[in-house]
mmCIF file with all atom_site columns, C-alpha atoms in Angstrom:
data_model
loop_
_atom_site.group_PDB
_atom_site.id
_atom_site.type_symbol
_atom_site.label_atom_id
_atom_site.label_alt_id
_atom_site.label_comp_id
_atom_site.label_asym_id
_atom_site.label_entity_id
_atom_site.label_seq_id
_atom_site.pdbx_PDB_ins_code
_atom_site.Cartn_x
_atom_site.Cartn_y
_atom_site.Cartn_z
_atom_site.occupancy
_atom_site.B_iso_or_equiv
_atom_site.pdbx_formal_charge
_atom_site.auth_seq_id
_atom_site.auth_comp_id
_atom_site.auth_asym_id
_atom_site.auth_atom_id
_atom_site.pdbx_PDB_model_num
ATOM 1   C CA . MET N 1 1   ? -0.001  -0.005 0.040  1.00 36.00 ? 1   MET N CA 1
ATOM 2   C CA . SER N 1 2   ? 1.399   3.362  -1.023 1.00 38.00 ? 2   SER N CA 1
ATOM 3   C CA . VAL N 1 3   ? 1.174   6.750  0.716  1.00 43.00 ? 3   VAL N CA 1
ATOM 4   C CA . LEU N 1 4   ? -0.636  9.345  -1.401 1.00 39.00 ? 4   LEU N CA 1
ATOM 5   C CA . ASP N 1 5   ? 0.583   12.934 -1.463 1.00 43.00 ? 5   ASP N CA 1
ATOM 6   C CA . SER N 1 6   ? 2.672   12.658 1.667  1.00 44.00 ? 6   SER N CA 1
ATOM 7   C CA . LYS N 1 7   ? 4.183   16.219 1.322  1.00 45.00 ? 7   LYS N CA 1
ATOM 8   C CA . GLN N 1 8   ? 0.795   17.576 2.443  1.00 50.00 ? 8   GLN N CA 1
ATOM 9   C CA . TYR N 1 9   ? 1.058   16.249 5.911  1.00 54.00 ? 9   TYR N CA 1
ATOM 10  C CA . VAL N 1 10  ? 4.470   14.848 6.461  1.00 46.00 ? 10  VAL N CA 1
ATOM 11  C CA . SER N 1 11  ? 7.287   17.331 7.059  1.00 44.00 ? 11  SER N CA 1
ATOM 12  C CA . LYS N 1 12  ? 11.020  16.613 7.204  1.00 46.00 ? 12  LYS N CA 1
ATOM 13  C CA . ILE N 1 13  ? 13.172  17.873 10.081 1.00 48.00 ? 13  ILE N CA 1
ATOM 14  C CA . LYS N 1 14  ? 16.889  17.717 10.844 1.00 47.00 ? 14  LYS N CA 1
ATOM 15  C CA . ASP N 1 15  ? 18.073  16.349 14.165 1.00 50.00 ? 15  ASP N CA 1
ATOM 16  C CA . GLY N 1 16  ? 21.768  15.880 14.768 1.00 51.00 ? 16  GLY N CA 1
ATOM 17  C CA . GLY N 1 17  ? 22.503  15.689 11.105 1.00 50.00 ? 17  GLY N CA 1
ATOM 18  C CA . SER N 1 18  ? 19.952  12.970 10.352 1.00 48.00 ? 18  SER N CA 1
ATOM 19  C CA . ILE N 1 19  ? 16.654  13.371 8.475  1.00 46.00 ? 19  ILE N CA 1
ATOM 20  C CA . LYS N 1 20  ? 13.451  12.384 10.196 1.00 50.00 ? 20  LYS N CA 1
ATOM 21  C CA . ARG N 1 21  ? 10.002  12.422 8.795  1.00 56.00 ? 21  ARG N CA 1
ATOM 22  C CA . GLN N 1 22  ? 7.351   13.656 11.291 1.00 73.00 ? 22  GLN N CA 1
ATOM 23  C CA . ILE N 1 23  ? 3.577   14.014 11.082 1.00 84.00 ? 23  ILE N CA 1
ATOM 24  C CA . PRO N 1 24  ? 2.613   17.248 12.681 1.00 85.00 ? 24  PRO N CA 1
ATOM 25  C CA . SER N 1 25  ? 0.497   16.933 15.727 1.00 89.00 ? 25  SER N CA 1
ATOM 26  C CA . GLY N 1 26  ? -3.206  17.263 15.125 1.00 91.00 ? 26  GLY N CA 1
ATOM 27  C CA . MET N 1 27  ? -6.443  15.469 14.338 1.00 92.00 ? 27  MET N CA 1
ATOM 28  C CA . TYR N 1 28  ? -6.556  13.328 11.189 1.00 92.00 ? 28  TYR N CA 1
ATOM 29  C CA . GLU N 1 29  ? -9.140  11.480 9.170  1.00 89.00 ? 29  GLU N CA 1
ATOM 30  C CA . ILE N 1 30  ? -7.847  8.500  7.307  1.00 88.00 ? 30  ILE N CA 1
ATOM 31  C CA . GLN N 1 31  ? -8.669  8.498  3.559  1.00 82.00 ? 31  GLN N CA 1
ATOM 32  C CA . THR N 1 32  ? -8.318  5.537  1.258  1.00 78.00 ? 32  THR N CA 1
ATOM 33  C CA . THR N 1 33  ? -8.480  4.844  -2.433 1.00 75.00 ? 33  THR N CA 1
ATOM 34  C CA . MET N 1 34  ? -8.381  1.395  -4.187 1.00 71.00 ? 34  MET N CA 1
ATOM 35  C CA . ASP N 1 35  ? -4.654  0.862  -3.182 1.00 70.00 ? 35  ASP N CA 1
ATOM 36  C CA . GLU N 1 36  ? -3.576  4.068  -1.461 1.00 76.00 ? 36  GLU N CA 1
ATOM 37  C CA . LEU N 1 37  ? -3.912  5.614  2.016  1.00 78.00 ? 37  LEU N CA 1
ATOM 38  C CA . TYR N 1 38  ? -3.366  9.132  3.234  1.00 80.00 ? 38  TYR N CA 1
ATOM 39  C CA . LEU N 1 39  ? -4.210  11.451 6.090  1.00 84.00 ? 39  LEU N CA 1
ATOM 40  C CA . SER N 1 40  ? -6.525  14.475 5.932  1.00 84.00 ? 40  SER N CA 1
ATOM 41  C CA . LYS N 1 41  ? -5.976  16.955 8.789  1.00 85.00 ? 41  LYS N CA 1
ATOM 42  C CA . LYS N 1 42  ? -9.071  18.297 10.516 1.00 86.00 ? 42  LYS N CA 1
ATOM 43  C CA . GLN N 1 43  ? -9.450  21.777 11.965 1.00 83.00 ? 43  GLN N CA 1
ATOM 44  C CA . ILE N 1 44  ? -10.606 21.571 15.641 1.00 78.00 ? 44  ILE N CA 1
ATOM 45  C CA . VAL N 1 45  ? -13.160 24.196 16.278 1.00 68.00 ? 45  VAL N CA 1
ATOM 46  C CA . THR N 1 46  ? -13.516 24.847 20.061 1.00 59.00 ? 46  THR N CA 1
ATOM 47  C CA . ASP N 1 47  ? -15.280 28.300 20.247 1.00 53.00 ? 47  ASP N CA 1
ATOM 48  C CA . SER N 1 48  ? -18.330 26.639 21.808 1.00 53.00 ? 48  SER N CA 1
ATOM 49  C CA . ILE N 1 49  ? -16.472 24.948 24.639 1.00 53.00 ? 49  ILE N CA 1
ATOM 50  C CA . ILE N 1 50  ? -16.862 26.478 27.980 1.00 51.00 ? 50  ILE N CA 1
ATOM 51  C CA . ASP N 1 51  ? -14.945 24.873 30.987 1.00 58.00 ? 51  ASP N CA 1
ATOM 52  C CA . ILE N 1 52  ? -17.315 23.980 33.803 1.00 54.00 ? 52  ILE N CA 1
ATOM 53  C CA . PRO N 1 53  ? -15.456 23.148 37.040 1.00 61.00 ? 53  PRO N CA 1
ATOM 54  C CA . GLY N 1 54  ? -16.734 19.876 38.590 1.00 64.00 ? 54  GLY N CA 1
ATOM 55  C CA . SER N 1 55  ? -18.677 18.731 35.549 1.00 71.00 ? 55  SER N CA 1
ATOM 56  C CA . GLU N 1 56  ? -18.357 15.221 34.121 1.00 73.00 ? 56  GLU N CA 1
ATOM 57  C CA . SER N 1 57  ? -16.451 16.738 31.163 1.00 73.00 ? 57  SER N CA 1
ATOM 58  C CA . ASP N 1 58  ? -14.029 18.457 33.619 1.00 79.00 ? 58  ASP N CA 1
ATOM 59  C CA . GLN N 1 59  ? -13.459 15.103 35.388 1.00 84.00 ? 59  GLN N CA 1
ATOM 60  C CA . ILE N 1 60  ? -12.599 13.382 32.094 1.00 83.00 ? 60  ILE N CA 1
ATOM 61  C CA . LEU N 1 61  ? -10.027 16.169 31.190 1.00 81.00 ? 61  LEU N CA 1
ATOM 62  C CA . LYS N 1 62  ? -8.413  15.802 34.704 1.00 88.00 ? 62  LYS N CA 1
ATOM 63  C CA . GLU N 1 63  ? -8.037  12.001 34.292 1.00 90.00 ? 63  GLU N CA 1
ATOM 64  C CA . ILE N 1 64  ? -6.473  12.707 30.760 1.00 86.00 ? 64  ILE N CA 1
ATOM 65  C CA . THR N 1 65  ? -3.970  15.038 32.500 1.00 88.00 ? 65  THR N CA 1
ATOM 66  C CA . GLN N 1 66  ? -3.143  12.463 35.166 1.00 91.00 ? 66  GLN N CA 1
ATOM 67  C CA . PHE N 1 67  ? -2.669  9.717  32.561 1.00 91.00 ? 67  PHE N CA 1
ATOM 68  C CA . MET N 1 68  ? -0.293  12.052 30.636 1.00 86.00 ? 68  MET N CA 1
ATOM 69  C CA . SER N 1 69  ? 1.975   12.670 33.552 1.00 89.00 ? 69  SER N CA 1
ATOM 70  C CA . GLU N 1 70  ? 5.479   11.297 33.581 1.00 91.00 ? 70  GLU N CA 1
ATOM 71  C CA . ASP N 1 71  ? 4.917   9.702  37.046 1.00 95.00 ? 71  ASP N CA 1
ATOM 72  C CA . THR N 1 72  ? 1.881   7.654  35.644 1.00 94.00 ? 72  THR N CA 1
ATOM 73  C CA . LYS N 1 73  ? 3.850   6.558  32.625 1.00 91.00 ? 73  LYS N CA 1
ATOM 74  C CA . LYS N 1 74  ? 6.725   5.441  34.950 1.00 94.00 ? 74  LYS N CA 1
ATOM 75  C CA . LEU N 1 75  ? 4.417   3.328  36.984 1.00 95.00 ? 75  LEU N CA 1
ATOM 76  C CA . TYR N 1 76  ? 3.094   1.573  33.872 1.00 93.00 ? 76  TYR N CA 1
ATOM 77  C CA . GLU N 1 77  ? 6.637   0.849  32.835 1.00 92.00 ? 77  GLU N CA 1
ATOM 78  C CA . GLU N 1 78  ? 7.664   -0.332 36.361 1.00 95.00 ? 78  GLU N CA 1
ATOM 79  C CA . TYR N 1 79  ? 4.735   -2.900 36.317 1.00 93.00 ? 79  TYR N CA 1
ATOM 80  C CA . GLY N 1 80  ? 5.240   -4.034 32.776 1.00 90.00 ? 80  GLY N CA 1
ATOM 81  C CA . VAL N 1 81  ? 1.799   -2.745 31.699 1.00 88.00 ? 81  VAL N CA 1
ATOM 82  C CA . VAL N 1 82  ? 1.124   -1.363 28.223 1.00 88.00 ? 82  VAL N CA 1
ATOM 83  C CA . TYR N 1 83  ? 0.757   2.311  28.452 1.00 91.00 ? 83  TYR N CA 1
ATOM 84  C CA . LYS N 1 84  ? -2.843  2.783  27.243 1.00 91.00 ? 84  LYS N CA 1
ATOM 85  C CA . LYS N 1 85  ? -6.163  3.922  28.558 1.00 92.00 ? 85  LYS N CA 1
ATOM 86  C CA . GLY N 1 86  ? -9.764  3.715  27.369 1.00 93.00 ? 86  GLY N CA 1
ATOM 87  C CA . PHE N 1 87  ? -12.650 6.180  27.969 1.00 95.00 ? 87  PHE N CA 1
ATOM 88  C CA . LEU N 1 88  ? -16.312 5.359  27.216 1.00 95.00 ? 88  LEU N CA 1
ATOM 89  C CA . LEU N 1 89  ? -18.622 8.344  27.300 1.00 94.00 ? 89  LEU N CA 1
ATOM 90  C CA . HIS N 1 90  ? -22.410 7.779  27.122 1.00 95.00 ? 90  HIS N CA 1
ATOM 91  C CA . GLY N 1 91  ? -25.600 9.638  27.511 1.00 91.00 ? 91  GLY N CA 1
ATOM 92  C CA . ARG N 1 92  ? -28.484 10.965 25.544 1.00 90.00 ? 92  ARG N CA 1
ATOM 93  C CA . ALA N 1 93  ? -27.809 12.855 22.256 1.00 89.00 ? 93  ALA N CA 1
ATOM 94  C CA . GLY N 1 94  ? -26.826 16.496 22.689 1.00 81.00 ? 94  GLY N CA 1
ATOM 95  C CA . THR N 1 95  ? -25.429 16.260 26.185 1.00 83.00 ? 95  THR N CA 1
ATOM 96  C CA . GLY N 1 96  ? -21.882 17.146 25.195 1.00 81.00 ? 96  GLY N CA 1
ATOM 97  C CA . LYS N 1 97  ? -20.009 13.827 24.702 1.00 88.00 ? 97  LYS N CA 1
ATOM 98  C CA . SER N 1 98  ? -18.438 14.822 21.420 1.00 88.00 ? 98  SER N CA 1
ATOM 99  C CA . VAL N 1 99  ? -17.433 18.255 22.692 1.00 84.00 ? 99  VAL N CA 1
ATOM 100 C CA . THR N 1 100 ? -15.839 16.540 25.674 1.00 86.00 ? 100 THR N CA 1
ATOM 101 C CA . ALA N 1 101 ? -13.916 14.088 23.483 1.00 89.00 ? 101 ALA N CA 1
ATOM 102 C CA . ILE N 1 102 ? -12.776 16.753 21.100 1.00 88.00 ? 102 ILE N CA 1
ATOM 103 C CA . SER N 1 103 ? -11.728 19.013 24.044 1.00 84.00 ? 103 SER N CA 1
ATOM 104 C CA . ALA N 1 104 ? -9.734  16.101 25.427 1.00 87.00 ? 104 ALA N CA 1
ATOM 105 C CA . ALA N 1 105 ? -8.125  15.425 22.022 1.00 89.00 ? 105 ALA N CA 1
ATOM 106 C CA . LYS N 1 106 ? -7.102  19.172 21.773 1.00 87.00 ? 106 LYS N CA 1
ATOM 107 C CA . LYS N 1 107 ? -5.417  18.911 25.149 1.00 85.00 ? 107 LYS N CA 1
ATOM 108 C CA . LEU N 1 108 ? -3.531  15.883 23.947 1.00 89.00 ? 108 LEU N CA 1
ATOM 109 C CA . ILE N 1 109 ? -2.383  17.674 20.821 1.00 90.00 ? 109 ILE N CA 1
ATOM 110 C CA . GLU N 1 110 ? -1.355  20.874 22.580 1.00 87.00 ? 110 GLU N CA 1
ATOM 111 C CA . GLN N 1 111 ? 0.404   19.260 25.555 1.00 86.00 ? 111 GLN N CA 1
ATOM 112 C CA . ARG N 1 112 ? 1.705   15.990 24.291 1.00 88.00 ? 112 ARG N CA 1
ATOM 113 C CA . ASP N 1 113 ? 2.250   16.530 20.566 1.00 89.00 ? 113 ASP N CA 1
ATOM 114 C CA . ALA N 1 114 ? -0.403  13.768 19.927 1.00 92.00 ? 114 ALA N CA 1
ATOM 115 C CA . ILE N 1 115 ? -1.703  12.360 16.689 1.00 93.00 ? 115 ILE N CA 1
ATOM 116 C CA . VAL N 1 116 ? -5.471  11.938 16.961 1.00 94.00 ? 116 VAL N CA 1
ATOM 117 C CA . PHE N 1 117 ? -7.292  9.689  14.431 1.00 95.00 ? 117 PHE N CA 1
ATOM 118 C CA . PHE N 1 118 ? -10.999 10.713 14.068 1.00 94.00 ? 118 PHE N CA 1
ATOM 119 C CA . ASN N 1 119 ? -13.523 7.981  13.635 1.00 93.00 ? 119 ASN N CA 1
ATOM 120 C CA . PRO N 1 120 ? -11.693 5.725  11.330 1.00 92.00 ? 120 PRO N CA 1
ATOM 121 C CA . ALA N 1 121 ? -12.905 2.138  10.491 1.00 91.00 ? 121 ALA N CA 1
ATOM 122 C CA . PRO N 1 122 ? -10.695 -0.246 12.569 1.00 89.00 ? 122 PRO N CA 1
ATOM 123 C CA . THR N 1 123 ? -9.200  -1.760 9.382  1.00 88.00 ? 123 THR N CA 1
ATOM 124 C CA . GLN N 1 124 ? -8.200  1.683  8.130  1.00 88.00 ? 124 GLN N CA 1
ATOM 125 C CA . PHE N 1 125 ? -6.676  2.441  11.545 1.00 92.00 ? 125 PHE N CA 1
ATOM 126 C CA . LYS N 1 126 ? -4.644  -0.666 11.330 1.00 88.00 ? 126 LYS N CA 1
ATOM 127 C CA . TRP N 1 127 ? -3.475  0.162  7.842  1.00 86.00 ? 127 TRP N CA 1
ATOM 128 C CA . ALA N 1 128 ? -2.453  3.641  8.955  1.00 87.00 ? 128 ALA N CA 1
ATOM 129 C CA . LEU N 1 129 ? -0.387  2.397  11.903 1.00 88.00 ? 129 LEU N CA 1
ATOM 130 C CA . GLU N 1 130 ? 1.427   0.053  9.457  1.00 85.00 ? 130 GLU N CA 1
ATOM 131 C CA . ALA N 1 131 ? 1.959   2.601  6.792  1.00 82.00 ? 131 ALA N CA 1
ATOM 132 C CA . PHE N 1 132 ? 3.138   5.310  9.115  1.00 84.00 ? 132 PHE N CA 1
ATOM 133 C CA . ALA N 1 133 ? 4.963   3.070  11.665 1.00 84.00 ? 133 ALA N CA 1
ATOM 134 C CA . ASP N 1 134 ? 8.259   5.037  11.507 1.00 81.00 ? 134 ASP N CA 1
ATOM 135 C CA . GLU N 1 135 ? 6.526   8.449  11.702 1.00 82.00 ? 135 GLU N CA 1
ATOM 136 C CA . LEU N 1 136 ? 4.340   7.426  14.685 1.00 87.00 ? 136 LEU N CA 1
ATOM 137 C CA . GLU N 1 137 ? 6.993   5.670  16.717 1.00 86.00 ? 137 GLU N CA 1
ATOM 138 C CA . GLY N 1 138 ? 7.216   7.140  20.260 1.00 86.00 ? 138 GLY N CA 1
ATOM 139 C CA . ARG N 1 139 ? 4.216   9.516  19.589 1.00 89.00 ? 139 ARG N CA 1
ATOM 140 C CA . LEU N 1 140 ? 1.072   9.598  21.742 1.00 92.00 ? 140 LEU N CA 1
ATOM 141 C CA . ILE N 1 141 ? -1.760  8.247  19.647 1.00 94.00 ? 141 ILE N CA 1
ATOM 142 C CA . CYS N 1 142 ? -5.409  8.864  20.351 1.00 94.00 ? 142 CYS N CA 1
ATOM 143 C CA . LEU N 1 143 ? -8.353  6.998  18.689 1.00 95.00 ? 143 LEU N CA 1
ATOM 144 C CA . LEU N 1 144 ? -11.567 9.000  18.811 1.00 95.00 ? 144 LEU N CA 1
ATOM 145 C CA . LEU N 1 145 ? -14.706 6.981  17.994 1.00 96.00 ? 145 LEU N CA 1
ATOM 146 C CA . GLU N 1 146 ? -18.184 8.379  17.748 1.00 94.00 ? 146 GLU N CA 1
ATOM 147 C CA . GLU N 1 147 ? -21.452 6.172  17.596 1.00 94.00 ? 147 GLU N CA 1
ATOM 148 C CA . PHE N 1 148 ? -19.290 3.480  19.107 1.00 95.00 ? 148 PHE N CA 1
ATOM 149 C CA . GLU N 1 149 ? -22.267 1.054  19.481 1.00 95.00 ? 149 GLU N CA 1
ATOM 150 C CA . THR N 1 150 ? -22.497 0.996  15.583 1.00 95.00 ? 150 THR N CA 1
ATOM 151 C CA . VAL N 1 151 ? -18.676 0.753  15.104 1.00 93.00 ? 151 VAL N CA 1
ATOM 152 C CA . TYR N 1 152 ? -18.603 -2.186 17.492 1.00 93.00 ? 152 TYR N CA 1
ATOM 153 C CA . GLN N 1 153 ? -21.577 -4.050 16.017 1.00 93.00 ? 153 GLN N CA 1
ATOM 154 C CA . MET N 1 154 ? -20.040 -3.759 12.430 1.00 92.00 ? 154 MET N CA 1
ATOM 155 C CA . ASN N 1 155 ? -16.407 -4.580 13.526 1.00 92.00 ? 155 ASN N CA 1
ATOM 156 C CA . GLN N 1 156 ? -16.543 -6.837 16.605 1.00 91.00 ? 156 GLN N CA 1
ATOM 157 C CA . SER N 1 157 ? -13.450 -8.911 16.193 1.00 89.00 ? 157 SER N CA 1
ATOM 158 C CA . GLU N 1 158 ? -11.304 -5.869 15.078 1.00 88.00 ? 158 GLU N CA 1
ATOM 159 C CA . ILE N 1 159 ? -12.458 -3.775 18.039 1.00 89.00 ? 159 ILE N CA 1
ATOM 160 C CA . LEU N 1 160 ? -11.818 -6.401 20.502 1.00 87.00 ? 160 LEU N CA 1
ATOM 161 C CA . SER N 1 161 ? -8.368  -6.940 19.117 1.00 84.00 ? 161 SER N CA 1
ATOM 162 C CA . LEU N 1 162 ? -7.686  -3.263 19.320 1.00 83.00 ? 162 LEU N CA 1
ATOM 163 C CA . LEU N 1 163 ? -8.949  -2.791 22.889 1.00 83.00 ? 163 LEU N CA 1
ATOM 164 C CA . ASP N 1 164 ? -7.204  -5.887 24.123 1.00 79.00 ? 164 ASP N CA 1
ATOM 165 C CA . GLY N 1 165 ? -3.798  -4.563 22.983 1.00 62.00 ? 165 GLY N CA 1
ATOM 166 C CA . GLU N 1 166 ? -2.962  -7.753 20.962 1.00 58.00 ? 166 GLU N CA 1
ATOM 167 C CA . SER N 1 167 ? -0.693  -5.468 18.856 1.00 58.00 ? 167 SER N CA 1
ATOM 168 C CA . GLN N 1 168 ? 0.890   -4.044 22.080 1.00 61.00 ? 168 GLN N CA 1
ATOM 169 C CA . LEU N 1 169 ? 0.225   -0.554 20.956 1.00 78.00 ? 169 LEU N CA 1
ATOM 170 C CA . SER N 1 170 ? 1.533   1.796  23.628 1.00 85.00 ? 170 SER N CA 1
ATOM 171 C CA . ASN N 1 171 ? 1.274   5.466  24.238 1.00 90.00 ? 171 ASN N CA 1
ATOM 172 C CA . PHE N 1 172 ? -2.327  5.013  23.207 1.00 92.00 ? 172 PHE N CA 1
ATOM 173 C CA . ILE N 1 173 ? -5.673  6.520  24.336 1.00 93.00 ? 173 ILE N CA 1
ATOM 174 C CA . THR N 1 174 ? -9.135  5.516  23.125 1.00 94.00 ? 174 THR N CA 1
ATOM 175 C CA . ILE N 1 175 ? -12.071 7.825  23.651 1.00 94.00 ? 175 ILE N CA 1
ATOM 176 C CA . ALA N 1 176 ? -15.431 6.355  22.473 1.00 95.00 ? 176 ALA N CA 1
ATOM 177 C CA . CYS N 1 177 ? -18.894 7.972  22.581 1.00 95.00 ? 177 CYS N CA 1
ATOM 178 C CA . THR N 1 178 ? -22.235 6.296  22.456 1.00 95.00 ? 178 THR N CA 1
ATOM 179 C CA . ASN N 1 179 ? -25.820 7.325  22.863 1.00 95.00 ? 179 ASN N CA 1
ATOM 180 C CA . TYR N 1 180 ? -26.948 3.692  23.347 1.00 95.00 ? 180 TYR N CA 1
ATOM 181 C CA . ILE N 1 181 ? -24.596 2.114  25.894 1.00 95.00 ? 181 ILE N CA 1
ATOM 182 C CA . GLU N 1 182 ? -27.334 -0.637 26.465 1.00 95.00 ? 182 GLU N CA 1
ATOM 183 C CA . GLN N 1 183 ? -26.441 -2.028 22.975 1.00 95.00 ? 183 GLN N CA 1
ATOM 184 C CA . LEU N 1 184 ? -22.958 -2.736 24.077 1.00 95.00 ? 184 LEU N CA 1
ATOM 185 C CA . PRO N 1 185 ? -22.316 -6.185 25.665 1.00 93.00 ? 185 PRO N CA 1
ATOM 186 C CA . GLU N 1 186 ? -20.931 -6.649 29.131 1.00 92.00 ? 186 GLU N CA 1
ATOM 187 C CA . ARG N 1 187 ? -17.591 -7.910 27.684 1.00 88.00 ? 187 ARG N CA 1
ATOM 188 C CA . ILE N 1 188 ? -17.028 -4.409 26.424 1.00 91.00 ? 188 ILE N CA 1
ATOM 189 C CA . LYS N 1 189 ? -18.321 -2.578 29.516 1.00 90.00 ? 189 LYS N CA 1
ATOM 190 C CA . ALA N 1 190 ? -17.051 -4.874 32.322 1.00 88.00 ? 190 ALA N CA 1
ATOM 191 C CA . ARG N 1 191 ? -13.317 -5.055 31.564 1.00 88.00 ? 191 ARG N CA 1
ATOM 192 C CA . PRO N 1 192 ? -11.176 -2.161 32.832 1.00 87.00 ? 192 PRO N CA 1
ATOM 193 C CA . SER N 1 193 ? -8.444  -3.228 30.477 1.00 85.00 ? 193 SER N CA 1
ATOM 194 C CA . ARG N 1 194 ? -10.764 -2.140 27.633 1.00 89.00 ? 194 ARG N CA 1
ATOM 195 C CA . PHE N 1 195 ? -12.441 0.967  29.193 1.00 93.00 ? 195 PHE N CA 1
ATOM 196 C CA . SER N 1 196 ? -11.061 1.851  32.555 1.00 92.00 ? 196 SER N CA 1
ATOM 197 C CA . THR N 1 197 ? -13.292 4.907  32.703 1.00 93.00 ? 197 THR N CA 1
ATOM 198 C CA . ILE N 1 198 ? -16.955 4.678  31.775 1.00 94.00 ? 198 ILE N CA 1
ATOM 199 C CA . MET N 1 199 ? -18.784 7.883  32.408 1.00 91.00 ? 199 MET N CA 1
ATOM 200 C CA . GLU N 1 200 ? -22.308 9.223  31.698 1.00 90.00 ? 200 GLU N CA 1
ATOM 201 C CA . ILE N 1 201 ? -22.460 12.738 30.405 1.00 87.00 ? 201 ILE N CA 1
ATOM 202 C CA . PRO N 1 202 ? -25.888 13.815 31.707 1.00 81.00 ? 202 PRO N CA 1
ATOM 203 C CA . THR N 1 203 ? -28.293 16.382 30.340 1.00 66.00 ? 203 THR N CA 1
ATOM 204 C CA . PRO N 1 204 ? -27.118 19.837 31.408 1.00 61.00 ? 204 PRO N CA 1
ATOM 205 C CA . THR N 1 205 ? -28.587 21.184 34.622 1.00 57.00 ? 205 THR N CA 1
ATOM 206 C CA . ALA N 1 206 ? -30.036 24.735 34.894 1.00 52.00 ? 206 ALA N CA 1
ATOM 207 C CA . GLU N 1 207 ? -26.810 25.837 36.710 1.00 54.00 ? 207 GLU N CA 1
ATOM 208 C CA . VAL N 1 208 ? -24.605 24.307 33.842 1.00 50.00 ? 208 VAL N CA 1
ATOM 209 C CA . ARG N 1 209 ? -26.841 26.028 31.244 1.00 49.00 ? 209 ARG N CA 1
ATOM 210 C CA . ARG N 1 210 ? -26.387 29.413 33.119 1.00 48.00 ? 210 ARG N CA 1
ATOM 211 C CA . ILE N 1 211 ? -22.725 29.120 33.288 1.00 47.00 ? 211 ILE N CA 1
ATOM 212 C CA . PHE N 1 212 ? -22.518 28.297 29.591 1.00 51.00 ? 212 PHE N CA 1
ATOM 213 C CA . ILE N 1 213 ? -24.822 31.100 28.496 1.00 49.00 ? 213 ILE N CA 1
ATOM 214 C CA . THR N 1 214 ? -22.956 33.622 30.792 1.00 56.00 ? 214 THR N CA 1
ATOM 215 C CA . GLY N 1 215 ? -19.639 32.434 29.397 1.00 53.00 ? 215 GLY N CA 1
ATOM 216 C CA . LYS N 1 216 ? -20.817 33.211 25.870 1.00 53.00 ? 216 LYS N CA 1
ATOM 217 C CA . LEU N 1 217 ? -22.021 36.747 26.641 1.00 53.00 ? 217 LEU N CA 1
ATOM 218 C CA . LEU N 1 218 ? -20.105 39.725 25.367 1.00 57.00 ? 218 LEU N CA 1
ATOM 219 C CA . GLU N 1 219 ? -19.063 42.379 27.897 1.00 61.00 ? 219 GLU N CA 1
ATOM 220 C CA . ARG N 1 220 ? -21.902 44.746 26.699 1.00 63.00 ? 220 ARG N CA 1
ATOM 221 C CA . ASP N 1 221 ? -24.340 41.854 27.164 1.00 58.00 ? 221 ASP N CA 1
ATOM 222 C CA . ALA N 1 222 ? -23.287 41.326 30.678 1.00 56.00 ? 222 ALA N CA 1
ATOM 223 C CA . ALA N 1 223 ? -23.642 44.909 31.521 1.00 57.00 ? 223 ALA N CA 1
ATOM 224 C CA . LEU N 1 224 ? -27.438 44.671 30.372 1.00 54.00 ? 224 LEU N CA 1
ATOM 225 C CA . SER N 1 225 ? -28.197 41.659 32.565 1.00 54.00 ? 225 SER N CA 1
#
């Protein structure tokens, strides 16, 4: 499998006299043709994100921060455990699961130079890891999956292989979102090695809505309230 138009997203940098290829940190969609694979960088729009202390979204972001710490990584290494973590966010449509996931991905990109793969088919993701093995070596990789119940139902064996770490993919975070957690079997939900954090993102309360609206007001609007 060849790589299409690699100059669009792969830059070359010099380090100690040697040439290394590096994919810039960011969020990517995987595109394929009949026999080619390439990455398409997505722009992350976060103008609608308002931090709400103590919210479920805030808790997820704190867990991400803790996982990214050097102390946590050293503990994984000391115990011989693959350095990976899975988050499963569930709740009704419109509660903010996707915003939480994208906000977490943005944090990973900005603070850990991460490569985020947005909603790829498991087979595409595997191909990308193989095609860009040299460029991704040592990088933090995040897999962001929306409508996870559908992804799982269509790709059960591939998803289980990915979550169980049969490929021993390290420096790896999975963030999956679903509106229908009841459609996922217990073998997905009951194993911490697959999703160590399962959290419901509830419908915003009146106070959360107030904080959000207040945060979006312009200075002149606040003066009139």
